[in-house]
Amino acid sequence: MDCLFCKIVEGTIPSRKVYEDDRVVAFHDIQPQAPVHMLVIPKKHIASMNDAADDDAQLLGYCLLVAKKIAKEAGLEEKGYRIVNNCGPDSGQIVFHIHLHVLGGEKLAPLGNTH
Ligand code: AMP
Ligand code: ZN
């Protein structure tokens, strides 16, 4: 399958990993939109939230907890951070392997300013 993030999971495309275990990988976004911008992905290929099944609930919940963990390790716990998932064309999703963005390190624009 020709999936960029599956290749990052396999290690055939390099990434600046911040966390990895048997189910999840987290790494720095290549084009950061904030001083801290990391991505959390399940190793399992799920294209988007639209493709997430009931069976994926535990894995996706775990991705959220990994997002919390790497945010804390990046020093974001106290001041806060944003966790974002884009799903489909209107959201601007460009990589169709489900991922959480973890953004922080500055005061982020309110969500109302995103259109
Ligand atoms: P999305 O628009 O939600 O699909 O976000 C995809 C994200 O992946 C964007 O923020 C890109 O900057 C990021 N990205 C694309 N290619 C790479 C890569 N090779 N390594 C790290 N992040 C990447
Ligand atoms: Zn994939």
Tab-separated table of C-alpha atoms and ligand atoms in Angstrom:
chain	number	residue	atom	x	y	z
A	1	MET	CA	0.000	0.000	0.000
A	2	ASP	CA	1.316	3.414	-0.954
A	3	CYS	CA	0.882	5.198	2.361
A	4	LEU	CA	3.379	7.761	3.652
A	5	PHE	CA	2.694	7.084	7.322
A	6	CYS	CA	2.813	3.291	6.875
A	7	LYS	CA	6.301	3.908	5.450
A	8	ILE	CA	7.178	5.936	8.541
A	9	VAL	CA	5.922	3.013	10.674
A	10	GLU	CA	8.117	0.616	8.640
A	11	GLY	CA	11.065	3.023	8.799
A	12	THR	CA	11.467	3.244	5.011
A	13	ILE	CA	10.813	7.004	5.268
A	14	PRO	CA	12.711	8.756	8.065
A	15	SER	CA	10.988	10.687	10.846
A	16	ARG	CA	11.971	12.443	14.065
A	17	LYS	CA	10.317	9.992	16.420
A	18	VAL	CA	9.411	11.058	19.940
A	19	TYR	CA	7.626	7.861	20.973
A	20	GLU	CA	7.120	4.314	19.730
A	21	ASP	CA	5.635	1.100	21.072
A	22	ASP	CA	3.938	-1.948	19.587
A	23	ARG	CA	0.745	-0.054	18.665
A	24	VAL	CA	1.656	3.596	18.094
A	25	VAL	CA	4.331	5.926	16.703
A	26	ALA	CA	4.664	9.665	17.396
A	27	PHE	CA	6.983	12.029	15.551
A	28	HIS	CA	7.539	15.698	14.766
A	29	ASP	CA	5.490	17.174	11.919
A	30	ILE	CA	7.748	18.030	8.974
A	31	GLN	CA	5.998	21.396	8.496
A	32	PRO	CA	5.245	22.617	12.015
A	33	GLN	CA	2.253	24.956	12.454
A	34	ALA	CA	3.249	25.817	16.049
A	35	PRO	CA	6.500	25.775	18.065
A	36	VAL	CA	5.608	22.211	19.061
A	37	HIS	CA	3.777	20.164	16.412
A	38	MET	CA	3.831	16.405	16.688
A	39	LEU	CA	1.746	13.645	15.139
A	40	VAL	CA	0.487	10.463	16.780
A	41	ILE	CA	-0.435	7.558	14.512
A	42	PRO	CA	-1.571	3.993	15.112
A	43	LYS	CA	0.695	1.450	13.416
A	44	LYS	CA	-2.476	-0.095	11.989
A	45	HIS	CA	-3.510	1.582	8.738
A	46	ILE	CA	-6.853	3.330	9.215
A	47	ALA	CA	-7.400	5.915	6.469
A	48	SER	CA	-9.454	8.426	8.472
A	49	MET	CA	-12.061	8.716	11.229
A	50	ASN	CA	-14.602	7.717	8.566
A	51	ASP	CA	-12.873	4.330	8.409
A	52	ALA	CA	-12.571	3.791	12.164
A	53	ALA	CA	-14.550	0.774	13.374
A	54	ASP	CA	-15.957	-0.002	16.815
A	55	ASP	CA	-13.057	-2.457	17.196
A	56	ASP	CA	-10.629	0.473	16.897
A	57	ALA	CA	-12.018	2.249	19.978
A	58	GLN	CA	-9.283	1.057	22.312
A	59	LEU	CA	-6.491	1.815	19.846
A	60	LEU	CA	-7.788	5.326	19.127
A	61	GLY	CA	-8.305	6.024	22.813
A	62	TYR	CA	-4.750	4.889	23.369
A	63	CYS	CA	-3.548	7.353	20.694
A	64	LEU	CA	-5.137	10.136	22.768
A	65	LEU	CA	-3.259	8.983	25.867
A	66	VAL	CA	0.016	8.875	23.910
A	67	ALA	CA	-0.740	12.426	22.729
A	68	LYS	CA	-1.089	13.457	26.378
A	69	LYS	CA	2.161	11.720	27.282
A	70	ILE	CA	4.252	13.336	24.527
A	71	ALA	CA	2.663	16.732	25.234
A	72	LYS	CA	3.784	16.390	28.848
A	73	GLU	CA	7.283	15.318	27.778
A	74	ALA	CA	7.447	18.375	25.477
A	75	GLY	CA	6.684	20.602	28.485
A	76	LEU	CA	3.157	21.510	27.394
A	77	GLU	CA	1.225	20.124	30.360
A	78	GLU	CA	0.858	23.346	32.318
A	79	LYS	CA	0.235	25.892	29.556
A	80	GLY	CA	-1.812	23.523	27.448
A	81	TYR	CA	-2.006	22.182	23.947
A	82	ARG	CA	-4.471	21.230	21.232
A	83	ILE	CA	-5.152	17.767	19.830
A	84	VAL	CA	-6.637	17.809	16.314
A	85	ASN	CA	-7.842	15.199	13.863
A	86	ASN	CA	-8.633	16.184	10.292
A	87	CYS	CA	-11.108	13.977	8.435
A	88	GLY	CA	-11.836	14.406	4.756
A	89	PRO	CA	-11.463	17.190	2.189
A	90	ASP	CA	-13.224	20.024	4.056
A	91	SER	CA	-10.886	19.536	7.032
A	92	GLY	CA	-7.763	19.731	4.862
A	93	GLN	CA	-6.720	16.113	5.497
A	94	ILE	CA	-3.841	15.345	3.160
A	95	VAL	CA	-2.412	12.115	4.580
A	96	PHE	CA	-4.960	9.304	4.606
A	97	HIS	CA	-3.541	7.366	7.544
A	98	ILE	CA	-5.354	8.522	10.661
A	99	HIS	CA	-3.330	10.816	12.912
A	100	LEU	CA	-3.643	13.198	15.816
A	101	HIS	CA	-1.896	16.551	15.637
A	102	VAL	CA	-0.505	17.763	18.979
A	103	LEU	CA	0.046	21.514	18.856
A	104	GLY	CA	1.402	23.892	21.462
A	105	GLY	CA	4.243	26.039	22.694
A	106	GLU	CA	2.401	29.316	22.061
A	107	LYS	CA	-1.073	30.766	22.523
A	108	LEU	CA	-2.993	29.084	19.722
A	109	ALA	CA	-5.573	30.906	17.600
A	110	PRO	CA	-9.135	30.250	18.727
A	111	LEU	CA	-10.911	27.578	16.704
A	112	GLY	CA	-13.372	30.255	15.535
A	113	ASN	CA	-10.521	31.793	13.536
A	114	THR	CA	-9.972	28.727	11.396
A	115	HIS	CA	-12.228	29.815	8.525
B	1	AMP	P1	-3.403	16.389	7.650
B	1	AMP	O1	-3.632	17.656	6.876
B	1	AMP	O2	-4.219	16.342	8.915
B	1	AMP	O3	-3.553	15.151	6.786
B	1	AMP	O4	-1.920	16.472	8.152
B	1	AMP	C1	-0.845	15.794	7.582
B	1	AMP	C2	0.394	16.316	8.252
B	1	AMP	O5	1.477	15.468	7.923
B	1	AMP	C3	0.782	17.741	7.826
B	1	AMP	O6	0.829	18.582	8.981
B	1	AMP	C4	2.157	17.545	7.195
B	1	AMP	O7	3.045	18.612	7.454
B	1	AMP	C5	2.619	16.256	7.848
B	1	AMP	N1	3.614	15.498	7.089
B	1	AMP	C6	3.613	15.212	5.765
B	1	AMP	N2	4.678	14.464	5.430
B	1	AMP	C7	5.384	14.275	6.575
B	1	AMP	C8	6.596	13.577	6.891
B	1	AMP	N3	7.294	12.907	5.964
B	1	AMP	N4	7.017	13.594	8.181
B	1	AMP	C9	6.327	14.266	9.120
B	1	AMP	N5	5.155	14.918	8.893
B	1	AMP	C10	4.697	14.930	7.637
B	2	ZN	ZN	-0.980	3.849	6.315
